[in-house]
C-alpha positions as YAML, in Angstrom:
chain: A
units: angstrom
residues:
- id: 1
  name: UNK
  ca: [145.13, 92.55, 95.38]
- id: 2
  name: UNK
  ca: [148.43, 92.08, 97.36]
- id: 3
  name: UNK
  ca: [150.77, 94.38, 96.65]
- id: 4
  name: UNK
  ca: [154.13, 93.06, 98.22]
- id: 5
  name: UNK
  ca: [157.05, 95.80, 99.03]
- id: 6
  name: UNK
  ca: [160.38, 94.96, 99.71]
- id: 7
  name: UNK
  ca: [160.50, 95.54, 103.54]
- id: 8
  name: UNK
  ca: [158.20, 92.46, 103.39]
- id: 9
  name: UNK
  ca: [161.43, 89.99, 102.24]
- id: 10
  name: UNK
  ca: [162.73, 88.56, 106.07]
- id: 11
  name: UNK
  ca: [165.63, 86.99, 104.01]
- id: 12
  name: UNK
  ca: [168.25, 89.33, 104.42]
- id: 13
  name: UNK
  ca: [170.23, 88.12, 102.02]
- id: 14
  name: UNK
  ca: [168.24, 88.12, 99.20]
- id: 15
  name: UNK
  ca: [166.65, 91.37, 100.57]
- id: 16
  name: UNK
  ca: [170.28, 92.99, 99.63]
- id: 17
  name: UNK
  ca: [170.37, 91.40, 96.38]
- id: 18
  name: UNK
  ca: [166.65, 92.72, 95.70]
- id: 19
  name: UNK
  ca: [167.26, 96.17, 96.78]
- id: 20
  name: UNK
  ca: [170.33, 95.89, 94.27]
- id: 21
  name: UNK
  ca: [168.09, 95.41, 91.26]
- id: 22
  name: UNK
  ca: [165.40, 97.92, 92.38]
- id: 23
  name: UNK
  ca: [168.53, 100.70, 92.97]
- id: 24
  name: UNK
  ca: [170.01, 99.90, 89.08]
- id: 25
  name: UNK
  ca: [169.86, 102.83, 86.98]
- id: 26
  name: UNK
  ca: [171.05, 101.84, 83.64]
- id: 27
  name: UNK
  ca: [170.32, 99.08, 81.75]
- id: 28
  name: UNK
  ca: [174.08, 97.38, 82.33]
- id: 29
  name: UNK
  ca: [173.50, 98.12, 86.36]
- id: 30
  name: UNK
  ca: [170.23, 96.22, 85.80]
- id: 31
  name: UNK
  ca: [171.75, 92.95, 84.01]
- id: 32
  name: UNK
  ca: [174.84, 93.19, 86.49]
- id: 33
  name: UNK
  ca: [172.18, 92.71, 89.52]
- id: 34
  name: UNK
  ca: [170.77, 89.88, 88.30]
- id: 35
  name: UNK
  ca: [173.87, 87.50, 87.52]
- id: 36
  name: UNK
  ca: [173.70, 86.33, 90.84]
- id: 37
  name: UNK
  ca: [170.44, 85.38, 91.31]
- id: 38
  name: UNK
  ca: [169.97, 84.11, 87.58]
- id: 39
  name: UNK
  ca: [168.97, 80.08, 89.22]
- id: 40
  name: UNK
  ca: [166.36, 81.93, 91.71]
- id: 41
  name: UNK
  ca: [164.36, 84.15, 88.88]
- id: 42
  name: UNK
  ca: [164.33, 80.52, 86.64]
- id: 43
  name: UNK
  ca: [162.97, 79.13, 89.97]
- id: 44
  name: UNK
  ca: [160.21, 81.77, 90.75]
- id: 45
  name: UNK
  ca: [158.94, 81.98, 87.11]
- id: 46
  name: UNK
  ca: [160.60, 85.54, 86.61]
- id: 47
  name: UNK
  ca: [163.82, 84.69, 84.16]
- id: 48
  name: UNK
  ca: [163.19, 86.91, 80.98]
- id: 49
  name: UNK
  ca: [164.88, 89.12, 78.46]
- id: 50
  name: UNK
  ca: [166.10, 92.41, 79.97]
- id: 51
  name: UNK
  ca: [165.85, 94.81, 77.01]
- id: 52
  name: UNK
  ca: [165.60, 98.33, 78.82]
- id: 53
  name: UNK
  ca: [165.91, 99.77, 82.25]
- id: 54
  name: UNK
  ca: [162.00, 99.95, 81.82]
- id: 55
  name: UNK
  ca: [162.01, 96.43, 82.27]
- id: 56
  name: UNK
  ca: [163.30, 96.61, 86.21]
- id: 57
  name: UNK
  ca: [160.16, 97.80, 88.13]
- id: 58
  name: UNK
  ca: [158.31, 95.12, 86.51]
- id: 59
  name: UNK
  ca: [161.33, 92.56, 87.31]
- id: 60
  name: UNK
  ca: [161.32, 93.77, 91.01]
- id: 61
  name: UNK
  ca: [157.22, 93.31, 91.51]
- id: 62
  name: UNK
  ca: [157.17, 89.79, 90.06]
- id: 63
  name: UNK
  ca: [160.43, 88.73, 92.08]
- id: 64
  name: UNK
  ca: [158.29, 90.20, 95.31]
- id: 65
  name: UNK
  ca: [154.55, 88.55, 94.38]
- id: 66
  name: UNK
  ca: [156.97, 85.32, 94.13]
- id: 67
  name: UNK
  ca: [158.77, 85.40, 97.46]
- id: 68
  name: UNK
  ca: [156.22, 87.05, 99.85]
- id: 69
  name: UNK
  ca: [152.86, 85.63, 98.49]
- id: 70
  name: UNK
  ca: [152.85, 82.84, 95.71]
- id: 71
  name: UNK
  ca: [155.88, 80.70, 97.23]
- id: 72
  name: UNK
  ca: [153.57, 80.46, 100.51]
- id: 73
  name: UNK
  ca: [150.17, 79.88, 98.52]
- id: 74
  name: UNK
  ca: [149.57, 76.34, 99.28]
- id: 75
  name: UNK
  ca: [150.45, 76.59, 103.17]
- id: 76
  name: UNK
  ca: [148.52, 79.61, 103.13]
- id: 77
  name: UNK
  ca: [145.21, 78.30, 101.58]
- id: 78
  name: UNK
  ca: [145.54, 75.22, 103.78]
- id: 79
  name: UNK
  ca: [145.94, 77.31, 106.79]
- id: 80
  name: UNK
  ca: [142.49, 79.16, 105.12]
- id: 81
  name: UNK
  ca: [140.87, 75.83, 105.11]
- id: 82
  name: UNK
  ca: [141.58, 74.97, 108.46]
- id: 83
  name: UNK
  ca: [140.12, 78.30, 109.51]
- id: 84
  name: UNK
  ca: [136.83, 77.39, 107.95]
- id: 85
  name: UNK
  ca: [136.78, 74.36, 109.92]
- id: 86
  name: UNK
  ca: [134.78, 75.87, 112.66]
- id: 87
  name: UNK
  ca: [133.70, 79.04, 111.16]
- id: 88
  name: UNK
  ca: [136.57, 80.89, 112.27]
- id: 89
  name: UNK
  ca: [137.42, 82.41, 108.64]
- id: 90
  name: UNK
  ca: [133.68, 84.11, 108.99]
- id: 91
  name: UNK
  ca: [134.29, 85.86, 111.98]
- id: 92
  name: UNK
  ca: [137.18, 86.94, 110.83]
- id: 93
  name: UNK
  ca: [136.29, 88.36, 107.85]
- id: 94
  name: UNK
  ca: [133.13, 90.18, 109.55]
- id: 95
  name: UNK
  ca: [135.32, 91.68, 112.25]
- id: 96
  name: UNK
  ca: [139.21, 91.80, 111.02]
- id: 97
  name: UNK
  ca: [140.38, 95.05, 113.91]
- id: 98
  name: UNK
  ca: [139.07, 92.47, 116.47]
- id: 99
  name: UNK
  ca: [141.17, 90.09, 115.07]
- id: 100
  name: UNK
  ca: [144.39, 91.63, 114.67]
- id: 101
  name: UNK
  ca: [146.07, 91.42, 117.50]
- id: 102
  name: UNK
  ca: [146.10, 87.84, 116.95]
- id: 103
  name: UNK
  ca: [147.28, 87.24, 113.47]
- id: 104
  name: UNK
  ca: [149.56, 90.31, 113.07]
- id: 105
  name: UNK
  ca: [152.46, 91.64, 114.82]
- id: 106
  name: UNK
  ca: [152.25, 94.95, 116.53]
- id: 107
  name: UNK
  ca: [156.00, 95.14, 118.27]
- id: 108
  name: UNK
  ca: [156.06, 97.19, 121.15]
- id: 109
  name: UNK
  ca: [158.35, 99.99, 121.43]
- id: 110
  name: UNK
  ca: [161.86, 99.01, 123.15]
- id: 111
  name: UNK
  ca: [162.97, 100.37, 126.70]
- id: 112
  name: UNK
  ca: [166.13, 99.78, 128.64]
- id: 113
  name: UNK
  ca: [163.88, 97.71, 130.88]
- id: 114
  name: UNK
  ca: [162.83, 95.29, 127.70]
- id: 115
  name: UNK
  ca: [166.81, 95.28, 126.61]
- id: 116
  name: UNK
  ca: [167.79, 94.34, 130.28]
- id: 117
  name: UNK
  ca: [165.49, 91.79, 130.64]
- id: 118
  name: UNK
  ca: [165.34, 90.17, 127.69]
- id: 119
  name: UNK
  ca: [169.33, 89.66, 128.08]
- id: 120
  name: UNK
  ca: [170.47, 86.29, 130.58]
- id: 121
  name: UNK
  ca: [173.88, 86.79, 132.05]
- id: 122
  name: UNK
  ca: [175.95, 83.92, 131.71]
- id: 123
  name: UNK
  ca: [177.34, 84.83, 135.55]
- id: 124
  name: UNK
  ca: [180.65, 83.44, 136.91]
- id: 125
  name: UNK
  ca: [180.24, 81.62, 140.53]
- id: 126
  name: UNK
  ca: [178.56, 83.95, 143.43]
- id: 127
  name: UNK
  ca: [181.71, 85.30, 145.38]
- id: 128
  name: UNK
  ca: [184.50, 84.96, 142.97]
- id: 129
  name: UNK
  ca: [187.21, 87.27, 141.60]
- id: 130
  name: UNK
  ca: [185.47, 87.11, 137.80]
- id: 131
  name: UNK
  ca: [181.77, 87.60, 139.43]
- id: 132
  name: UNK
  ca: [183.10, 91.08, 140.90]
- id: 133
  name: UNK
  ca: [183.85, 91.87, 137.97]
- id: 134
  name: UNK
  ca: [180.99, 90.95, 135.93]
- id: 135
  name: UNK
  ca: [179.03, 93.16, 138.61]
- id: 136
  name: UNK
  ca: [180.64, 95.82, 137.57]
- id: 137
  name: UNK
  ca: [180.72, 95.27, 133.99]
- id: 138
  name: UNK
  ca: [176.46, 94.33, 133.91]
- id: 139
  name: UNK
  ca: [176.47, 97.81, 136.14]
- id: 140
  name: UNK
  ca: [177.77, 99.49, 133.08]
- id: 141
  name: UNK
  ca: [175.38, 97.87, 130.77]
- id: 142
  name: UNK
  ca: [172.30, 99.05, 132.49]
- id: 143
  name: UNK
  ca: [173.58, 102.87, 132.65]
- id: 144
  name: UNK
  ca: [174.32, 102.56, 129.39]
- id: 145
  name: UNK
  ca: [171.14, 101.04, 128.43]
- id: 146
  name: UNK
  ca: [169.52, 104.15, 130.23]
- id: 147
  name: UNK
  ca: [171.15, 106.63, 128.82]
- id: 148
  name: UNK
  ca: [170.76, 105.38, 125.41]
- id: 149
  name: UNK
  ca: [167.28, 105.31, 125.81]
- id: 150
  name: UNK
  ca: [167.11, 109.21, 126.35]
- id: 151
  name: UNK
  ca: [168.08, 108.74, 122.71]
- id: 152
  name: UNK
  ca: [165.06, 107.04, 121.61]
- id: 153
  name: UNK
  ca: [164.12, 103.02, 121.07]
- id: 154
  name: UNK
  ca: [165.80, 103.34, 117.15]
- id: 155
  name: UNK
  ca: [169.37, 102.99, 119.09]
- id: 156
  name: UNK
  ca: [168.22, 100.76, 121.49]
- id: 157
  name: UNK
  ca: [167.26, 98.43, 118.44]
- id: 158
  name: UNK
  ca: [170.74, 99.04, 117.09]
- id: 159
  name: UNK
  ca: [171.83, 97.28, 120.55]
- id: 160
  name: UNK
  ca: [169.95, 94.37, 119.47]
- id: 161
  name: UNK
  ca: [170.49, 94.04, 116.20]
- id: 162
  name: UNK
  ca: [174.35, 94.35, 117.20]
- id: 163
  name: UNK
  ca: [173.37, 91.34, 119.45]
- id: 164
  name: UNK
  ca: [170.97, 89.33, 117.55]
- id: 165
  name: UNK
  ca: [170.86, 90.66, 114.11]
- id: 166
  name: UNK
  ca: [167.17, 91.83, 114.37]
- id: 167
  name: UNK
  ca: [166.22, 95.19, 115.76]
- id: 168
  name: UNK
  ca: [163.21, 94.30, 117.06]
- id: 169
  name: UNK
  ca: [162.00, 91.32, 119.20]
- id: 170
  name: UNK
  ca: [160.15, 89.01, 116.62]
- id: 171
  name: UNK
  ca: [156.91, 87.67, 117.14]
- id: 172
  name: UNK
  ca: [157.31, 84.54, 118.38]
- id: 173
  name: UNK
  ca: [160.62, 85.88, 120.26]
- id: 174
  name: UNK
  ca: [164.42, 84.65, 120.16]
- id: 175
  name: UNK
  ca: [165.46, 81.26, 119.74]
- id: 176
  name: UNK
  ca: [167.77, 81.15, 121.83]
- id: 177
  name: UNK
  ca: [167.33, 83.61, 124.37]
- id: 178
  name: UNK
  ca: [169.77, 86.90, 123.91]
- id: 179
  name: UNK
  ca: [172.39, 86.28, 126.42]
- id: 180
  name: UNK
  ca: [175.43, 88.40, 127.53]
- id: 181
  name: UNK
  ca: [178.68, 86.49, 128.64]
- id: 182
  name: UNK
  ca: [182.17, 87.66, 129.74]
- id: 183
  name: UNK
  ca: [185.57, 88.38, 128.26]
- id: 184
  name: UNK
  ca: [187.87, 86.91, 130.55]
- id: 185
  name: UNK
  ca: [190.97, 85.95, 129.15]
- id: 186
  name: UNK
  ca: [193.97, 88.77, 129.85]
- id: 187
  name: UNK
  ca: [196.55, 87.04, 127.67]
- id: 188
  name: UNK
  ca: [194.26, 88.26, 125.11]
- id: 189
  name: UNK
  ca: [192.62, 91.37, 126.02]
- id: 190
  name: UNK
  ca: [189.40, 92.03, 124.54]
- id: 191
  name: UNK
  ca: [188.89, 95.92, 123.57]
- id: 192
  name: UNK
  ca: [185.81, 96.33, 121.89]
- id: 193
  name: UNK
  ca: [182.07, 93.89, 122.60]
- id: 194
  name: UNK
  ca: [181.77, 91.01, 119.95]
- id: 195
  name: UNK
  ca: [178.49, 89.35, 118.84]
- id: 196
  name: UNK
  ca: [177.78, 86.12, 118.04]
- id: 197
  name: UNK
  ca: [174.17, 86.59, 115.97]
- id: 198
  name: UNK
  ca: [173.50, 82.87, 115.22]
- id: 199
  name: UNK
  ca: [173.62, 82.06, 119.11]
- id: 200
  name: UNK
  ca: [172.00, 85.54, 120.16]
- id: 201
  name: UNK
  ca: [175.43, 85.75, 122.48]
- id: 202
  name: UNK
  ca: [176.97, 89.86, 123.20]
- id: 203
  name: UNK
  ca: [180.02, 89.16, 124.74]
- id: 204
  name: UNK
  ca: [181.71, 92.10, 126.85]
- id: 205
  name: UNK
  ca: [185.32, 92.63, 128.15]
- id: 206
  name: UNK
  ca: [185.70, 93.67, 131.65]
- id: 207
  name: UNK
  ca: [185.94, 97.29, 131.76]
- id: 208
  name: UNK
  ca: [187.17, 99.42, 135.10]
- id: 209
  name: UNK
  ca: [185.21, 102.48, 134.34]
- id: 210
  name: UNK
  ca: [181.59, 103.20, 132.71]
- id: 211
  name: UNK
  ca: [183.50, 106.13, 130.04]
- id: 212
  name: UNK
  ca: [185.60, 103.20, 128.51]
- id: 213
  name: UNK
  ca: [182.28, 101.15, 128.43]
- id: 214
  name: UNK
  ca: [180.10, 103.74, 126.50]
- id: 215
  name: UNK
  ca: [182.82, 104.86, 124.35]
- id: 216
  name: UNK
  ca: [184.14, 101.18, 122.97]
- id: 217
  name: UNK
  ca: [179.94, 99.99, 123.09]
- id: 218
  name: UNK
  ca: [178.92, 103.31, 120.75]
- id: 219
  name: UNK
  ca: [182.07, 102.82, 118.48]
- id: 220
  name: UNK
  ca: [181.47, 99.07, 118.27]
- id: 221
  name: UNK
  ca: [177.67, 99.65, 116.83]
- id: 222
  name: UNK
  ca: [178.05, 102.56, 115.00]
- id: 223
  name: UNK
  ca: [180.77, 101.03, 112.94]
- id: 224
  name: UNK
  ca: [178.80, 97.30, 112.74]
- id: 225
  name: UNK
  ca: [176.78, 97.81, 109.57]
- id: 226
  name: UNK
  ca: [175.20, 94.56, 108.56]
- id: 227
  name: UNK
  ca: [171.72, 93.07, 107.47]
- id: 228
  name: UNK
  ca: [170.67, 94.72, 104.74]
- id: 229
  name: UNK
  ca: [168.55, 97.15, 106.31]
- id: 230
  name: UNK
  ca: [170.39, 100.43, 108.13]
...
C-alpha cells in the first residue's frame, strides 16, 4: 500500500504547516499546530479529538494519505481507465523499469551550462550605454555560475530556487521561462539581486567588478530562506 511521506506535499505552504505538526513534542505543541488548519482536517476527513502526543503520528499519516493519494483518486483511476483503453495499463504493469522514464521524473543534475541556459536576458538595445553594461553584468553571472558549480549542483539549485522558488527544474519545466533583467535606475541604486518567484524574473544591479557581484549574489541567497524546505 502507498505509504505517502511528507517530501511528497508540492504545496509549500501547507508542507510548513505539516512539518509543524509532525515536529510537536508535547501534547499543547500538538493542538497549537493544528489551529490553523482546523477547516482543512474537517475537509480531508481527519478532524478528531487530540488526547495525547501519541495521537500525532497517526494525525500526520492520515493528513498525508489525504493530500498525496485520496484527494487525486478519481483523476487518478480515470487516468487508469484510459490506460486500459488500448492495453497500455498491461504493458505497464508487466514491464514498469521500461516504463519509467515516462511516467516519473528523474531530474538531471544542474550545471552552470543548464543555469545559463535556462535563464533569457531581457537585453537593452544592441549598442547602447545600458547594453554595455548588461555585458558586463551577464559576464559576471556566468563566472559566477562556474565557480559555484566547483561547489556542487545543491548551490546551484539554491540559485534557482532564489530565482524561481524551486530548486530543481520541474517536469514539465517553468511557466514562464526564468528570465534575468536589469537594475537600471541610479536615483535608486540597487545593492543586492531581487527575485520575483511568481514571474520566474532575477533581477541584477549593474555591478563594475565580478568581487562586488559574488559577494552581494552569495549574501543575497544565503540569507533568502523561504519555501519550506532548506
Amino acid at each position: 500500500m502507498c505509504k505517502p511521506v511528507l517530501d511528497d506535499v508540492a504545496d509549500c505552504e501547507l508542507y510548513n504547516k505539516i512539518k509543524k505538526v509532525s515536529e510537536a513534542s508535547t501534547l499543547e505543541e500538538l493542538q497549537h499546530s493544528t489551529e490553523p488548519i482546523m477547516d482543512y482536517l474537517a475537509n480531508a476527513g481527519c478532524l478528531r479529538p487530540l488526547k495525547s502526543i501519541g495521537d500525532r503520528d497517526r494525525l500526520v499519516e492520515d493528513i498525508l494519505m489525504f493530500q498525496v493519494v485520496n484527494r487525486v483518486r478519481g483523476p487518478f483511476e480515470r487516468f487508469r481507465d484510459g490506460l486500459k483503453t488500448l492495453g497500455i495499463l498491461a504493458k505497464l504493469q508487466q514491464h514498469p523499469e521500461a516504463f519509467r522514464s515516462t511516467f516519473c521524473n528523474q531530474p538531471n543534475q544542474l550545471t552552470a551550462d543548464i543555469l545559463d541556459d535556462l535563464f533569457e536576458i531581457n537585453w537593452s538595445e544592441n549598442g547602447s550605454n545600458k547594453r554595455a553594461n548588461e555585458n558586463r553584468v551577464i559576464a559576471f553571472w556566468r563566472d559566477y555560475l562556474q565557480d559555484v558549480e566547483e561547489e556542487g549542483s545543491q548551490r546551484l539549485g539554491a540559485i534557482l530556487a532564489f530565482a524561481t522558488g524551486s530548486d530543481q527544474v520541474p517536469p514539465i519545466g517553468f511557466h514562464p521561462q526564468p528570465s534575468i533583467a536589469f537594475h537600471h535606475d541610479t536615483e535608486i541604486p540597487q545593492r543586492f539581486p531581487v527575485a520575483n518567484t511568481c514571474i520566474n524574473c532575477l533581477r541584477l544591479p549593474l555591478y563594475s567588478t565580478y568581487s562586488a557581484f559574488k559577494s552581494n549574489m552569495d549574501f543575497a541567497i544565503d540569507n533568502t530562506h523561504g519555501f519550506g524546505k532548506e
